[in-house]
Every structure is written in structure tokens, then in C-alpha cells.
């Protein structure tokens, strides 16, 4: 079956701009979460969505936001980009309930802020 | 606060030389402990989920074990293609949300022919 799909794979933005990243979860998965990966901080949890509702949020500023659509696809947005936002942004999907707990990651979106 | 510590940070092995990677954790109620493999420039690839102390899972040359305080990833007779960063993560019992994983910083494994 198809895995978690993230677009775009690579992008370069200028400080102050905003960016939107997209994630299509595995078919049937209703939970989507987002992580930021940097060499210094490793993988850090951003937020999780389930059935279009944000269930949990990490310790990131309000510039980081997300949403989930009725087909479970998700987007995350970063406004007023800073140099420190340069990172690999990873999307993960799972069934999201007690029946299954395997969490699969996509290949990520590489964001460079200049 | 939930915390995961992996050791060693880096490990270099000769092909066929077995070893173990360690993942120590503190969490307020463990829902699951995850192992992932990550190749450079790619997303983490799921390996195992362990749920309770004493549980073991195997996949090819990899075997993961779990105690109440730590997990080990044993690599038996590794091959160069096993070279990657291995990530450990814990999922805490929570009232809401299931996908908040707390990751360790990983062990970079290099297997030389």
C-alpha cells in the first residue's frame, strides 16, 4: 500500500515569508502528526490531528499551525519564517486509536530559510 | 518530563561483529516504545513497537527487547547495509492524542565490510 506522502520535498524560502507543507497519510489512517528534525534538537513533536481536530500540541510558537481535512490529508503552515526554522519537517500517520499503534513517517520536506 | 537517552552516539562495527544499542527512558506511563531506522536524507523507517517489560521482537538481524527502564536493539552479524541512524522513541499514556512521540537523539551505526 502507498506510504505517507509529503510535498514538496525541497523548498527554499526567505526570512519573513510563510510556507505551507502538505501530507497525505496512509489510506485508512485518521491520525496525522508533524515533527521538526534538526541536527541540534533531533526530532521534536509539533502537533497531532485526528478527524480534523487538533488533539495535541508541542512547545512551538504560534507561527507554527496546521489543519486536517475531511479526507485526513493535512497541511502545516509556518508564518514569518526565521533562519532557525530551517529543518526537515516530517509527517507521520497512524490509525490513531487503541486498535493499532504503528506510526509511519513520510520522507519529509526539507525547508531552507535564507 | 518524558525523556529518552540513547547510547552510544556513534558505533562502528566490522561486518559480522554483533553489538547492542541502548535506549534508556523515563516516562509517566508507557504506552509504547518505538524503534526506527533513518537513512541520510530520508524519513524514519518503522522497525518495532514494544509495549510491556519482557517483550521481545525480531526482524532479520535485529532484535528489540524492553525492560521497565530501558530497551536494547541487538544487531546480530551486521552487514554494511545496516549502516544508518537508529532512533528510539516513547509514547506516553495520555488523556488525548496518541502520536506524541518523544525521541532520543539516535545512534549512528556504521558497519564496515
Coordinates of N, CA and C in Angstrom, one line a residue:
Chain A
X1 N 0.8 -1.2 0.0 CA 0.0 0.0 0.0 C 0.9 1.2 0.0
X2 N 0.3 2.4 -0.5 CA 1.1 3.6 -0.6 C 1.4 4.1 0.8
X3 N 2.6 4.7 1.0 CA 3.0 5.2 2.3 C 2.6 6.6 2.5
X4 N 3.2 7.3 3.4 CA 2.9 8.6 3.8 C 3.6 9.5 2.7
X5 N 2.8 10.4 2.1 CA 3.3 11.2 1.0 C 3.4 12.7 1.5
X6 N 4.6 13.3 1.3 CA 4.8 14.7 1.7 C 5.2 15.5 0.5
X7 N 4.7 16.7 0.4 CA 5.1 17.6 -0.7 C 5.2 19.0 -0.2
X8 N 6.1 19.9 -0.7 CA 7.1 19.5 -1.6 C 8.3 18.8 -0.8
X9 N 9.2 18.2 -1.5 CA 10.3 17.5 -0.9 C 11.4 18.5 -0.5
X10 N 11.6 19.5 -1.3 CA 12.6 20.5 -1.0 C 12.0 21.9 -1.3
X11 N 12.4 22.9 -0.5 CA 12.0 24.2 -0.8 C 12.9 25.2 -0.1
X12 N 13.1 26.4 -0.7 CA 13.9 27.5 -0.1 C 13.0 28.7 0.0
X13 N 13.0 29.3 1.2 CA 12.2 30.5 1.4 C 13.1 31.5 2.0
X14 N 12.6 32.8 2.0 CA 13.3 33.9 2.5 C 12.7 34.3 3.9
X15 N 13.6 34.8 4.8 CA 13.1 35.2 6.1 C 11.9 36.1 6.0
X16 N 10.9 35.9 6.8 CA 9.7 36.7 6.8 C 8.6 36.1 6.0
X17 N 8.9 35.2 5.0 CA 7.9 34.6 4.2 C 7.1 33.6 5.0
X18 N 6.1 33.0 4.4 CA 5.4 31.9 5.0 C 5.5 30.7 4.1
X19 N 5.2 29.5 4.7 CA 5.3 28.3 3.9 C 4.2 27.3 4.3
X20 N 3.7 26.6 3.3 CA 2.7 25.5 3.6 C 3.2 24.2 3.1
X21 N 3.2 23.2 4.0 CA 3.6 21.9 3.6 C 2.4 20.9 3.7
X22 N 2.4 19.9 2.8 CA 1.3 19.0 2.7 C 1.7 17.6 3.0
X23 N 0.7 16.9 3.5 CA 0.9 15.5 3.9 C -0.4 14.7 3.6
X24 N -0.2 13.6 2.9 CA -1.3 12.6 2.6 C -0.9 11.3 3.4
X25 N -1.8 11.0 4.4 CA -1.5 9.8 5.2 C -1.8 8.5 4.5
X26 N -1.4 7.4 5.1 CA -1.7 6.1 4.5 C -3.2 6.0 4.5
X27 N -3.7 5.3 3.5 CA -5.2 5.2 3.3 C -5.8 4.5 4.6
X28 N -6.8 5.1 5.1 CA -7.4 4.5 6.3 C -6.9 5.1 7.6
X29 N -5.8 5.7 7.6 CA -5.3 6.4 8.8 C -5.9 7.7 9.0
X30 N -6.4 7.9 10.3 CA -7.1 9.1 10.6 C -6.2 10.1 11.4
X31 N -5.1 9.6 11.9 CA -4.3 10.5 12.8 C -3.0 10.9 12.0
X32 N -2.8 12.2 12.0 CA -1.6 12.7 11.3 C -0.9 13.6 12.3
X33 N 0.4 13.5 12.4 CA 1.2 14.3 13.3 C 2.4 14.9 12.5
X34 N 3.0 15.9 13.0 CA 4.1 16.6 12.4 C 5.2 16.8 13.4
X35 N 6.4 16.6 12.9 CA 7.7 16.7 13.6 C 8.7 17.6 12.9
X36 N 9.5 18.3 13.7 CA 10.6 19.0 13.1 C 11.9 18.3 13.5
X37 N 12.8 18.1 12.5 CA 14.0 17.5 12.8 C 15.2 18.4 12.4
X38 N 16.0 18.7 13.4 CA 17.2 19.5 13.2 C 18.4 18.8 13.8
X39 N 19.6 19.1 13.3 CA 20.8 18.4 13.9 C 21.0 18.6 15.3
X40 N 20.6 19.8 15.8 CA 20.8 20.2 17.2 C 19.8 19.7 18.1
X41 N 18.5 19.6 17.7 CA 17.4 19.3 18.6 C 16.8 17.9 18.3
X42 N 17.2 17.3 17.2 CA 16.7 16.0 16.9 C 15.2 16.1 16.5
X43 N 14.4 15.1 16.7 CA 13.0 15.1 16.3 C 12.2 15.7 17.4
X44 N 11.4 16.7 17.1 CA 10.6 17.4 18.1 C 9.1 17.4 17.6
X45 N 8.2 17.0 18.4 CA 6.8 16.9 18.1 C 6.2 18.3 18.0
X46 N 5.5 18.5 16.9 CA 4.8 19.8 16.6 C 3.3 19.8 17.0
X47 N 2.6 18.9 16.4 CA 1.1 18.7 16.7 C 0.6 17.5 16.1
X48 N -0.6 17.1 16.5 CA -1.3 15.9 16.0 C -2.7 16.3 15.7
X49 N -3.2 15.7 14.6 CA -4.6 15.9 14.2 C -5.3 14.6 14.1
X50 N -6.6 14.5 14.5 CA -7.4 13.3 14.4 C -8.8 13.8 14.0
X51 N -9.3 13.3 12.9 CA -10.6 13.6 12.5 C -10.8 15.1 12.5
X52 N -9.9 15.8 11.9 CA -9.9 17.3 11.7 C -9.8 18.1 12.9
X53 N -9.5 17.5 14.1 CA -9.3 18.2 15.3 C -7.9 18.0 15.8
X54 N -7.3 19.1 16.3 CA -6.0 19.1 16.9 C -6.1 18.4 18.3
X55 N -5.4 17.3 18.5 CA -5.5 16.6 19.8 C -4.4 16.9 20.7
X56 N -3.3 17.4 20.2 CA -2.1 17.6 21.0 C -1.2 18.6 20.3
X57 N -0.4 19.3 21.1 CA 0.4 20.3 20.5 C 1.7 20.4 21.3
X58 N 2.9 20.5 20.6 CA 4.2 20.6 21.2 C 4.5 22.0 21.6
X59 N 5.7 22.2 22.0 CA 6.1 23.5 22.5 C 6.8 24.4 21.4
X60 N 6.0 24.7 20.5 CA 6.4 25.6 19.4 C 5.6 26.9 19.4
X61 N 6.2 28.0 18.9 CA 5.4 29.2 18.8 C 4.2 29.2 17.9
X62 N 3.3 30.1 18.1 CA 2.1 30.2 17.3 C 2.3 30.3 15.8
X63 N 3.5 30.7 15.4 CA 3.8 30.8 14.0 C 3.6 29.4 13.3
X64 N 3.7 28.4 14.0 CA 3.5 27.0 13.5 C 2.0 26.6 13.7
X65 N 1.4 26.3 12.6 CA 0.0 25.9 12.7 C -0.3 24.8 11.7
X66 N -1.4 24.1 11.9 CA -1.8 23.1 11.0 C -3.2 22.9 10.9
X67 N -3.6 22.0 10.0 CA -5.0 21.7 9.9 C -5.1 20.3 9.2
X68 N -6.3 19.7 9.4 CA -6.6 18.4 8.7 C -7.9 18.5 8.0
X69 N -8.0 17.9 6.9 CA -9.2 17.9 6.0 C -10.0 16.7 6.3
X70 N -11.2 16.7 5.7 CA -12.1 15.5 5.9 C -11.6 14.2 5.4
X71 N -10.7 14.3 4.4 CA -10.1 13.1 3.8 C -8.8 12.7 4.5
X72 N -8.5 13.3 5.7 CA -7.4 13.0 6.6 C -6.1 13.7 6.1
X73 N -6.1 14.2 4.9 CA -4.9 15.0 4.4 C -4.6 16.1 5.4
X74 N -3.4 16.5 5.5 CA -3.0 17.5 6.5 C -2.1 18.5 5.9
X75 N -2.1 19.7 6.4 CA -1.2 20.8 6.0 C -0.6 21.4 7.3
X76 N 0.6 21.8 7.2 CA 1.1 22.7 8.2 C 1.7 24.0 7.6
X77 N 1.6 25.0 8.4 CA 2.0 26.3 7.9 C 2.9 27.0 8.9
X78 N 3.9 27.6 8.4 CA 4.8 28.4 9.2 C 4.8 29.8 8.7
X79 N 4.5 30.7 9.5 CA 4.4 32.1 9.1 C 5.7 32.8 9.6
X80 N 6.0 34.0 9.0 CA 7.1 34.8 9.4 C 8.3 34.0 9.6
X81 N 8.8 33.3 8.6 CA 9.9 32.4 8.7 C 11.2 33.0 9.3
X82 N 11.9 32.2 10.1 CA 13.1 32.6 10.7 C 14.2 31.7 10.2
X83 N 15.5 32.1 10.3 CA 16.5 31.2 9.9 C 16.5 29.9 10.6
X84 N 16.2 29.9 11.9 CA 16.1 28.7 12.7 C 15.0 27.7 12.4
X85 N 14.2 28.1 11.5 CA 13.1 27.2 11.0 C 13.6 26.2 10.0
X86 N 14.8 26.4 9.5 CA 15.4 25.5 8.5 C 15.5 24.1 9.2
X87 N 14.9 23.2 8.5 CA 14.8 21.8 9.2 C 14.1 20.9 8.2
X88 N 14.2 19.6 8.6 CA 13.4 18.6 7.9 C 12.1 18.4 8.6
X89 N 11.0 18.7 7.9 CA 9.6 18.5 8.5 C 9.0 17.2 8.1
X90 N 8.7 16.4 9.1 CA 8.2 15.1 8.9 C 6.8 14.9 9.3
X91 N 6.0 14.2 8.5 CA 4.7 13.9 8.8 C 4.6 12.4 9.1
X92 N 3.7 12.1 10.1 CA 3.5 10.7 10.4 C 2.0 10.4 10.5
X93 N 1.7 9.1 10.2 CA 0.3 8.8 10.2 C 0.1 7.4 11.0
X94 N -1.1 7.3 11.5 CA -1.5 6.0 12.2 C -3.0 5.9 12.2
X95 N -3.5 4.8 12.7 CA -4.9 4.6 12.8 C -5.4 5.6 13.8
X96 N -4.6 5.9 14.9 CA -5.0 6.9 15.8 C -5.9 6.4 17.0
X97 N -6.1 5.1 17.0 CA -7.0 4.7 18.2 C -6.3 3.5 18.8
X98 N -7.0 2.9 19.8 CA -6.3 1.8 20.5 C -6.1 0.5 19.7
X99 N -6.7 0.4 18.6 CA -6.7 -0.8 17.8 C -5.4 -1.0 17.1
X100 N -4.6 0.1 16.9 CA -3.4 0.0 16.1 C -2.5 1.1 16.5
X101 N -1.2 0.8 16.7 CA -0.3 1.8 17.2 C 0.9 2.0 16.4
X102 N 1.0 1.5 15.2 CA 2.1 1.6 14.4 C 2.1 3.0 13.8
X103 N 3.2 3.7 13.9 CA 3.2 5.1 13.4 C 4.3 5.1 12.3
X104 N 3.8 5.5 11.1 CA 4.7 5.6 9.9 C 5.0 7.0 9.5
X105 N 6.2 7.2 9.1 CA 6.7 8.5 8.7 C 6.8 8.6 7.2
X106 N 6.6 9.9 6.7 CA 6.9 10.2 5.3 C 8.4 10.5 5.1
X107 N 8.8 10.8 3.9 CA 10.2 11.1 3.6 C 10.6 12.5 4.0
X108 N 9.6 13.4 4.3 CA 9.9 14.7 4.8 C 9.9 15.8 3.8
X109 N 9.8 17.0 4.3 CA 10.0 18.2 3.4 C 11.2 19.0 4.0
X110 N 12.2 19.2 3.1 CA 13.4 19.9 3.5 C 13.1 21.4 3.3
X111 N 13.1 22.2 4.4 CA 12.9 23.6 4.3 C 14.2 24.3 4.6
X112 N 14.6 25.2 3.7 CA 15.8 26.0 4.0 C 15.3 27.5 4.0
X113 N 15.6 28.2 5.0 CA 15.3 29.6 5.1 C 16.5 30.5 5.0
X114 N 16.5 31.4 4.0 CA 17.7 32.2 3.7 C 17.5 33.7 4.0
Chain B
X1 N 9.0 15.1 33.3 CA 9.1 15.3 31.9 C 9.6 14.0 31.2
X2 N 8.9 13.5 30.2 CA 9.4 12.3 29.5 C 10.7 12.5 28.8
X3 N 11.6 11.6 28.9 CA 12.9 11.7 28.4 C 13.5 10.4 27.9
X4 N 14.2 10.5 26.8 CA 14.8 9.3 26.2 C 16.3 9.6 25.9
X5 N 17.2 8.7 26.3 CA 18.6 8.8 26.2 C 19.1 7.6 25.4
X6 N 19.8 7.8 24.3 CA 20.4 6.7 23.6 C 21.9 6.7 23.7
X7 N 22.4 5.5 23.7 CA 23.9 5.3 23.7 C 24.3 4.1 23.0
X8 N 25.5 4.0 22.4 CA 26.4 5.2 22.2 C 25.8 6.2 21.2
X9 N 26.4 7.3 21.1 CA 26.0 8.3 20.0 C 26.4 7.7 18.6
X10 N 27.5 7.1 18.6 CA 28.0 6.5 17.3 C 28.7 5.2 17.6
X11 N 28.6 4.3 16.6 CA 29.1 2.9 16.8 C 29.6 2.5 15.5
X12 N 30.9 2.0 15.5 CA 31.5 1.5 14.3 C 31.8 0.0 14.5
X13 N 31.2 -0.8 13.6 CA 31.4 -2.3 13.7 C 32.0 -2.8 12.4
X14 N 32.7 -3.9 12.5 CA 33.1 -4.7 11.4 C 31.9 -5.6 11.0
X15 N 31.8 -5.9 9.7 CA 30.8 -6.8 9.2 C 30.8 -8.1 10.0
X16 N 29.7 -8.5 10.5 CA 29.7 -9.8 11.3 C 29.9 -9.6 12.8
X17 N 30.3 -8.4 13.2 CA 30.5 -8.1 14.6 C 29.3 -7.7 15.3
X18 N 28.7 -8.5 16.1 CA 27.4 -8.3 16.8 C 27.6 -7.2 17.9
X19 N 26.5 -6.5 18.2 CA 26.5 -5.5 19.2 C 25.1 -5.1 19.6
X20 N 25.0 -4.2 20.6 CA 23.7 -3.7 21.1 C 23.7 -2.2 21.2
X21 N 22.5 -1.6 20.9 CA 22.3 -0.2 21.1 C 21.4 -0.1 22.3
X22 N 21.6 1.0 23.1 CA 20.8 1.1 24.3 C 19.9 2.3 24.2
X23 N 18.7 2.2 24.8 CA 17.7 3.3 24.9 C 17.2 3.3 26.3
X24 N 17.5 4.3 27.1 CA 17.0 4.5 28.5 C 15.9 5.5 28.4
X25 N 14.9 5.3 29.2 CA 13.7 6.2 29.2 C 13.1 6.5 30.5
X26 N 12.5 7.6 30.7 CA 11.7 7.9 31.8 C 10.4 8.5 31.2
X27 N 9.3 8.0 31.6 CA 8.0 8.4 31.0 C 6.9 8.1 32.1
X28 N 6.0 9.0 32.1 CA 4.9 8.9 33.0 C 3.8 7.9 32.5
X29 N 4.1 6.7 32.5 CA 3.2 5.7 32.0 C 3.5 5.4 30.5
X30 N 4.0 4.2 30.2 CA 4.5 3.9 28.9 C 3.4 3.3 28.1
X31 N 3.0 3.9 27.0 CA 2.1 3.3 26.1 C 2.8 2.4 25.1
X32 N 3.9 2.9 24.6 CA 4.7 2.1 23.7 C 6.1 2.6 23.5
X33 N 7.0 1.8 23.1 CA 8.4 2.2 22.8 C 8.7 1.8 21.4
X34 N 9.2 2.7 20.6 CA 9.3 2.5 19.2 C 10.8 2.5 18.8
X35 N 11.2 1.7 17.8 CA 12.5 1.8 17.2 C 12.3 2.1 15.7
X36 N 13.1 3.0 15.2 CA 13.1 3.4 13.8 C 14.5 3.4 13.3
X37 N 14.6 3.2 12.0 CA 15.9 3.3 11.3 C 15.7 4.5 10.4
X38 N 16.8 5.4 10.3 CA 16.7 6.5 9.4 C 18.0 6.6 8.6
X39 N 17.8 6.6 7.3 CA 19.0 6.8 6.4 C 19.1 8.2 6.1
X40 N 20.3 8.7 5.7 CA 20.5 10.1 5.4 C 19.5 10.7 4.4
X41 N 18.9 11.8 4.7 CA 18.0 12.4 3.8 C 16.6 11.8 3.7
X42 N 16.3 10.8 4.5 CA 15.1 10.1 4.4 C 14.3 10.2 5.7
X43 N 13.0 9.8 5.7 CA 12.2 9.8 6.9 C 12.5 8.5 7.7
X44 N 12.2 8.5 9.0 CA 12.4 7.3 9.8 C 11.5 6.1 9.3
X45 N 12.2 5.0 9.2 CA 11.5 3.7 8.8 C 11.2 2.9 10.0
X46 N 9.9 2.6 10.2 CA 9.4 1.8 11.4 C 10.1 0.4 11.4
X47 N 10.5 0.1 12.6 CA 11.1 -1.2 12.9 C 10.2 -2.0 13.8
X48 N 10.1 -1.5 15.1 CA 9.3 -2.3 16.1 C 8.6 -1.3 17.0
X49 N 7.5 -1.9 17.6 CA 6.9 -1.3 18.8 C 6.8 -2.3 19.9
X50 N 7.3 -1.9 21.1 CA 7.2 -2.8 22.3 C 6.3 -2.1 23.3
X51 N 5.5 -3.0 24.0 CA 4.5 -2.4 24.9 C 4.7 -2.7 26.3
X52 N 5.4 -3.8 26.7 CA 5.5 -4.1 28.1 C 6.8 -4.8 28.4
X53 N 7.3 -4.6 29.6 CA 8.6 -5.2 30.0 C 8.6 -6.7 29.8
X54 N 9.7 -7.2 29.2 CA 9.8 -8.6 28.9 C 9.5 -8.9 27.5
X55 N 8.9 -8.0 26.8 CA 8.6 -8.2 25.4 C 9.8 -8.2 24.5
X56 N 9.8 -9.0 23.5 CA 10.9 -9.1 22.5 C 10.3 -9.2 21.1
X57 N 11.0 -8.5 20.1 CA 10.6 -8.6 18.7 C 11.8 -8.7 17.9
X58 N 11.7 -9.5 16.8 CA 12.8 -9.7 15.9 C 12.4 -9.4 14.5
X59 N 13.4 -9.0 13.7 CA 13.3 -8.7 12.3 C 14.6 -8.9 11.6
X60 N 14.8 -9.9 10.9 CA 16.1 -10.2 10.2 C 17.2 -10.2 11.3
X61 N 18.2 -9.4 11.1 CA 19.3 -9.4 12.1 C 19.1 -8.5 13.3
X62 N 17.9 -8.0 13.5 CA 17.6 -7.1 14.6 C 16.7 -7.7 15.6
X63 N 17.0 -7.5 16.8 CA 16.1 -8.0 17.9 C 16.0 -6.9 19.0
X64 N 14.7 -6.5 19.3 CA 14.5 -5.4 20.3 C 13.9 -6.0 21.5
X65 N 14.4 -5.6 22.7 CA 13.9 -6.0 24.0 C 13.6 -4.8 24.8
X66 N 12.7 -5.1 25.8 CA 12.2 -4.0 26.7 C 12.2 -4.4 28.1
X67 N 12.7 -3.5 29.0 CA 12.6 -3.6 30.4 C 11.8 -2.4 30.9
X68 N 11.7 -2.3 32.2 CA 10.9 -1.2 32.8 C 11.7 0.2 32.6
X69 N 13.0 0.1 32.4 CA 13.7 1.4 32.3 C 14.5 1.6 31.0
X70 N 14.6 0.5 30.2 CA 15.4 0.6 29.0 C 15.0 -0.4 27.9
X71 N 15.5 -0.1 26.8 CA 15.3 -1.0 25.6 C 16.6 -1.2 25.0
X72 N 16.8 -2.4 24.4 CA 18.0 -2.7 23.7 C 17.7 -3.1 22.3
X73 N 18.5 -2.7 21.3 CA 18.4 -3.2 19.9 C 19.6 -4.0 19.7
X74 N 19.5 -5.3 19.6 CA 20.6 -6.1 19.3 C 20.7 -6.3 17.8
X75 N 22.0 -6.2 17.3 CA 22.2 -6.4 15.9 C 23.2 -7.6 15.8
X76 N 22.7 -8.6 15.2 CA 23.5 -9.9 15.0 C 24.1 -10.0 13.6
X77 N 25.4 -10.2 13.6 CA 26.2 -10.3 12.4 C 25.8 -9.2 11.4
X78 N 26.0 -8.0 11.7 CA 25.5 -6.9 10.8 C 26.3 -6.9 9.5
X79 N 25.6 -6.3 8.5 CA 26.1 -6.1 7.2 C 26.2 -4.6 6.9
X80 N 27.0 -4.2 5.9 CA 27.1 -2.8 5.6 C 25.8 -2.1 5.4
X81 N 24.8 -2.8 4.8 CA 23.5 -2.2 4.6 C 22.7 -1.9 5.8
X82 N 23.2 -2.3 7.0 CA 22.6 -2.0 8.3 C 23.1 -0.6 8.8
X83 N 24.0 0.0 8.1 CA 24.5 1.3 8.5 C 23.4 2.3 8.3
X84 N 23.1 3.0 9.4 CA 22.0 4.0 9.5 C 22.0 4.6 10.9
X85 N 21.1 5.6 11.1 CA 20.9 6.1 12.4 C 19.7 5.3 13.0
X86 N 19.8 4.8 14.2 CA 18.7 4.1 14.8 C 18.1 5.0 15.9
X87 N 16.8 5.2 15.8 CA 16.1 6.1 16.7 C 15.2 5.4 17.6
X88 N 15.2 5.8 18.9 CA 14.3 5.2 19.9 C 13.3 6.3 20.3
X89 N 12.0 5.9 20.5 CA 11.0 6.9 20.9 C 10.0 6.3 21.8
X90 N 9.5 7.1 22.8 CA 8.5 6.6 23.7 C 7.2 7.4 23.5
X91 N 6.1 6.7 23.7 CA 4.8 7.3 23.7 C 4.2 7.1 25.0
X92 N 3.8 8.2 25.6 CA 3.3 8.2 27.0 C 1.8 8.0 27.0
X93 N 1.3 7.4 28.1 CA -0.2 7.4 28.2 C -0.7 8.8 28.4
X94 N -1.7 9.1 27.6 CA -2.2 10.5 27.7 C -3.7 10.4 27.6
X95 N -4.3 11.5 28.1 CA -5.8 11.5 28.0 C -6.2 11.7 26.6
X96 N -5.5 12.5 25.8 CA -5.8 12.7 24.4 C -4.6 12.6 23.6
X97 N -4.8 12.2 22.4 CA -3.6 12.2 21.5 C -2.8 10.9 21.6
X98 N -2.4 10.4 20.5 CA -1.7 9.1 20.6 C -0.4 9.2 19.9
X99 N -0.1 10.2 19.1 CA 1.1 10.2 18.3 C 2.2 11.1 18.8
X100 N 2.1 11.6 20.0 CA 3.2 12.4 20.5 C 4.3 11.4 21.0
X101 N 5.3 11.3 20.1 CA 6.5 10.5 20.4 C 7.6 11.4 20.9
X102 N 8.3 11.0 21.9 CA 9.5 11.7 22.4 C 10.7 10.9 22.0
X103 N 11.5 11.5 21.2 CA 12.6 10.8 20.6 C 13.9 11.0 21.3
X104 N 14.8 10.0 21.3 CA 16.2 10.1 21.6 C 16.9 10.7 20.4
X105 N 18.2 11.0 20.6 CA 19.0 11.7 19.6 C 19.6 10.7 18.6
X106 N 19.4 9.4 18.9 CA 19.8 8.4 17.9 C 21.2 7.8 18.1
X107 N 21.5 6.7 17.5 CA 22.8 6.1 17.5 C 23.1 5.9 16.0
X108 N 24.3 6.5 15.6 CA 24.7 6.4 14.2 C 25.6 5.2 14.1
X109 N 25.1 4.2 13.3 CA 25.8 2.9 13.2 C 26.5 2.9 11.8
X110 N 27.8 2.5 11.8 CA 28.5 2.3 10.6 C 29.1 0.9 10.6
X111 N 28.7 0.1 9.6 CA 29.2 -1.2 9.5 C 30.2 -1.3 8.3
X112 N 31.4 -1.6 8.6 CA 32.4 -1.7 7.5 C 32.6 -3.1 7.0
X113 N 32.8 -3.2 5.7 CA 33.0 -4.6 5.1 C 34.3 -5.2 5.6

